Amino acid sequence: QVQFVESGGGLVQPGGSLKLSCAASGFTFSSEAMSWYRQAPGKEREVVATISRFGGSINYASSVKGRFTISRDNAKNTVYLRMNSLKPEDTAVYYCRRYGARDSWGQGTQVTVSS
């Protein structure tokens, strides 16, 4: 059974940083590209960043480019999202999932950017 467990969210002031983690199980992690998504209140879920199987190809949403960094550790079946220079508009629940797959969503991790 494919599962994702996201962690690392919290309350942070504008300009602050957080690092999210997503532990994946139930599939061969190193065989799959991975994506981070987020869903803000009242808005549709959107893709934030995608990383290829071994990290050679990475893409970011324009709204986070230059501030967020996606990475992965295939030995730990974990994908990360380092978020710097956080803005109030980054407030959302963050999720990970296999790129292009219709996996069930994990519980997500709440990120709140507020002073």
PDB file of C-alpha atoms in Angstrom:
ATOM      1  CA  GLN A   1       0.000   0.000   0.000  1.00  0.00           C
ATOM      2  CA  VAL A   2       1.421   3.337  -1.074  1.00  0.00           C
ATOM      3  CA  GLN A   3       1.699   5.757   1.841  1.00  0.00           C
ATOM      4  CA  PHE A   4       3.140   9.204   2.471  1.00  0.00           C
ATOM      5  CA  VAL A   5       3.825  10.767   5.861  1.00  0.00           C
ATOM      6  CA  GLU A   6       4.564  14.477   5.752  1.00  0.00           C
ATOM      7  CA  SER A   7       6.143  16.361   8.657  1.00  0.00           C
ATOM      8  CA  GLY A   8       8.040  19.509   9.554  1.00  0.00           C
ATOM      9  CA  GLY A   9       5.358  22.150   9.226  1.00  0.00           C
ATOM     10  CA  GLY A  10       4.598  24.817  11.773  1.00  0.00           C
ATOM     11  CA  LEU A  11       4.074  28.486  12.461  1.00  0.00           C
ATOM     12  CA  VAL A  12       6.803  30.784  11.179  1.00  0.00           C
ATOM     13  CA  GLN A  13       7.164  34.526  10.745  1.00  0.00           C
ATOM     14  CA  PRO A  14       7.444  36.079   7.283  1.00  0.00           C
ATOM     15  CA  GLY A  15      10.993  35.734   6.041  1.00  0.00           C
ATOM     16  CA  GLY A  16      11.544  32.580   8.063  1.00  0.00           C
ATOM     17  CA  SER A  17      12.438  29.054   6.983  1.00  0.00           C
ATOM     18  CA  LEU A  18      11.146  25.530   7.368  1.00  0.00           C
ATOM     19  CA  LYS A  19      12.199  22.138   6.075  1.00  0.00           C
ATOM     20  CA  LEU A  20       9.483  19.627   5.295  1.00  0.00           C
ATOM     21  CA  SER A  21       9.994  15.877   5.061  1.00  0.00           C
ATOM     22  CA  CYS A  22       7.911  13.189   3.395  1.00  0.00           C
ATOM     23  CA  ALA A  23       8.524   9.534   4.167  1.00  0.00           C
ATOM     24  CA  ALA A  24       7.210   7.265   1.438  1.00  0.00           C
ATOM     25  CA  SER A  25       6.470   3.542   1.498  1.00  0.00           C
ATOM     26  CA  GLY A  26       4.738   0.860  -0.513  1.00  0.00           C
ATOM     27  CA  PHE A  27       6.652   1.288  -3.774  1.00  0.00           C
ATOM     28  CA  THR A  28      10.204   1.430  -5.121  1.00  0.00           C
ATOM     29  CA  PHE A  29      11.033   4.999  -4.179  1.00  0.00           C
ATOM     30  CA  SER A  30      14.075   5.381  -6.400  1.00  0.00           C
ATOM     31  CA  SER A  31      12.000   4.427  -9.463  1.00  0.00           C
ATOM     32  CA  GLU A  32       9.607   7.359  -9.153  1.00  0.00           C
ATOM     33  CA  ALA A  33       9.754  11.104  -9.596  1.00  0.00           C
ATOM     34  CA  MET A  34       8.253  12.884  -6.605  1.00  0.00           C
ATOM     35  CA  SER A  35       6.305  16.106  -6.184  1.00  0.00           C
ATOM     36  CA  TRP A  36       5.335  18.444  -3.384  1.00  0.00           C
ATOM     37  CA  TYR A  37       1.885  20.016  -3.538  1.00  0.00           C
ATOM     38  CA  ARG A  38       0.077  22.532  -1.380  1.00  0.00           C
ATOM     39  CA  GLN A  39      -3.489  23.562  -0.760  1.00  0.00           C
ATOM     40  CA  ALA A  40      -4.332  26.931   0.729  1.00  0.00           C
ATOM     41  CA  PRO A  41      -7.712  27.628   2.331  1.00  0.00           C
ATOM     42  CA  GLY A  42     -10.366  28.076  -0.325  1.00  0.00           C
ATOM     43  CA  LYS A  43      -7.999  27.261  -3.158  1.00  0.00           C
ATOM     44  CA  GLU A  44      -7.271  24.242  -5.318  1.00  0.00           C
ATOM     45  CA  ARG A  45      -4.286  22.048  -4.636  1.00  0.00           C
ATOM     46  CA  GLU A  46      -1.265  23.063  -6.707  1.00  0.00           C
ATOM     47  CA  VAL A  47       2.091  21.500  -7.491  1.00  0.00           C
ATOM     48  CA  VAL A  48       5.009  23.279  -5.854  1.00  0.00           C
ATOM     49  CA  ALA A  49       8.060  21.303  -6.955  1.00  0.00           C
ATOM     50  CA  THR A  50       9.002  18.068  -8.704  1.00  0.00           C
ATOM     51  CA  ILE A  51      12.223  16.078  -8.592  1.00  0.00           C
ATOM     52  CA  SER A  52      13.239  13.236 -10.897  1.00  0.00           C
ATOM     53  CA  ARG A  53      14.257   9.774  -9.683  1.00  0.00           C
ATOM     54  CA  PHE A  54      17.858  10.696  -8.932  1.00  0.00           C
ATOM     55  CA  GLY A  55      17.520  14.458  -8.670  1.00  0.00           C
ATOM     56  CA  GLY A  56      18.920  15.306 -12.076  1.00  0.00           C
ATOM     57  CA  SER A  57      15.806  17.191 -13.139  1.00  0.00           C
ATOM     58  CA  ILE A  58      13.935  19.609 -10.882  1.00  0.00           C
ATOM     59  CA  ASN A  59      11.059  21.970 -11.556  1.00  0.00           C
ATOM     60  CA  TYR A  60       9.421  24.627  -9.395  1.00  0.00           C
ATOM     61  CA  ALA A  61       6.251  26.651  -9.542  1.00  0.00           C
ATOM     62  CA  SER A  62       7.071  30.223 -10.463  1.00  0.00           C
ATOM     63  CA  SER A  63       5.714  31.412  -7.118  1.00  0.00           C
ATOM     64  CA  VAL A  64       8.393  29.538  -5.163  1.00  0.00           C
ATOM     65  CA  LYS A  65      11.348  29.501  -7.542  1.00  0.00           C
ATOM     66  CA  GLY A  66      14.468  30.821  -5.881  1.00  0.00           C
ATOM     67  CA  ARG A  67      13.028  30.353  -2.385  1.00  0.00           C
ATOM     68  CA  PHE A  68      12.209  26.637  -2.153  1.00  0.00           C
ATOM     69  CA  THR A  69      14.538  23.681  -2.713  1.00  0.00           C
ATOM     70  CA  ILE A  70      13.350  20.122  -3.281  1.00  0.00           C
ATOM     71  CA  SER A  71      15.695  17.213  -2.602  1.00  0.00           C
ATOM     72  CA  ARG A  72      15.506  13.505  -1.939  1.00  0.00           C
ATOM     73  CA  ASP A  73      17.353  10.705  -0.182  1.00  0.00           C
ATOM     74  CA  ASN A  74      16.627   7.412  -1.940  1.00  0.00           C
ATOM     75  CA  ALA A  75      18.321   5.441   0.838  1.00  0.00           C
ATOM     76  CA  LYS A  76      15.751   6.823   3.289  1.00  0.00           C
ATOM     77  CA  ASN A  77      12.742   6.822   0.930  1.00  0.00           C
ATOM     78  CA  THR A  78      12.294  10.478   1.802  1.00  0.00           C
ATOM     79  CA  VAL A  79      11.746  13.662  -0.148  1.00  0.00           C
ATOM     80  CA  TYR A  80      12.370  17.097   1.368  1.00  0.00           C
ATOM     81  CA  LEU A  81      11.276  20.659   0.753  1.00  0.00           C
ATOM     82  CA  ARG A  82      13.437  23.418   2.126  1.00  0.00           C
ATOM     83  CA  MET A  83      11.487  26.672   2.243  1.00  0.00           C
ATOM     84  CA  ASN A  84      13.254  30.001   2.728  1.00  0.00           C
ATOM     85  CA  SER A  85      12.024  33.595   2.689  1.00  0.00           C
ATOM     86  CA  LEU A  86       8.535  32.421   3.523  1.00  0.00           C
ATOM     87  CA  LYS A  87       5.589  34.690   2.742  1.00  0.00           C
ATOM     88  CA  PRO A  88       2.049  34.743   4.142  1.00  0.00           C
ATOM     89  CA  GLU A  89       0.824  33.442   0.796  1.00  0.00           C
ATOM     90  CA  ASP A  90       2.833  30.270   1.361  1.00  0.00           C
ATOM     91  CA  THR A  91       0.387  29.348   4.118  1.00  0.00           C
ATOM     92  CA  ALA A  92      -1.135  26.005   3.157  1.00  0.00           C
ATOM     93  CA  VAL A  93      -1.215  22.303   3.890  1.00  0.00           C
ATOM     94  CA  TYR A  94       1.709  20.668   2.119  1.00  0.00           C
ATOM     95  CA  TYR A  95       1.597  17.158   0.664  1.00  0.00           C
ATOM     96  CA  CYS A  96       3.882  14.887  -1.320  1.00  0.00           C
ATOM     97  CA  ARG A  97       2.995  12.284  -3.907  1.00  0.00           C
ATOM     98  CA  ARG A  98       4.482  10.402  -6.806  1.00  0.00           C
ATOM     99  CA  TYR A  99       4.642  12.611  -9.880  1.00  0.00           C
ATOM    100  CA  GLY A 100       1.744  11.895 -12.218  1.00  0.00           C
ATOM    101  CA  ALA A 101       0.215   9.234  -9.983  1.00  0.00           C
ATOM    102  CA  ARG A 102      -3.250   9.156  -8.483  1.00  0.00           C
ATOM    103  CA  ASP A 103      -2.110   8.014  -5.064  1.00  0.00           C
ATOM    104  CA  SER A 104      -4.193   8.680  -2.008  1.00  0.00           C
ATOM    105  CA  TRP A 105      -3.061  11.821  -0.222  1.00  0.00           C
ATOM    106  CA  GLY A 106      -1.301  11.680   3.115  1.00  0.00           C
ATOM    107  CA  GLN A 107      -2.386  13.781   6.046  1.00  0.00           C
ATOM    108  CA  GLY A 108      -0.211  16.673   4.950  1.00  0.00           C
ATOM    109  CA  THR A 109       1.667  19.109   7.141  1.00  0.00           C
ATOM    110  CA  GLN A 110       0.357  22.582   7.944  1.00  0.00           C
ATOM    111  CA  VAL A 111       2.573  25.580   7.213  1.00  0.00           C
ATOM    112  CA  THR A 112       1.409  28.916   8.573  1.00  0.00           C
ATOM    113  CA  VAL A 113       3.337  32.086   7.792  1.00  0.00           C
ATOM    114  CA  SER A 114       2.206  34.914  10.001  1.00  0.00           C
ATOM    115  CA  SER A 115       3.559  37.617  12.264  1.00  0.00           C
TER     116      SER A 115
END
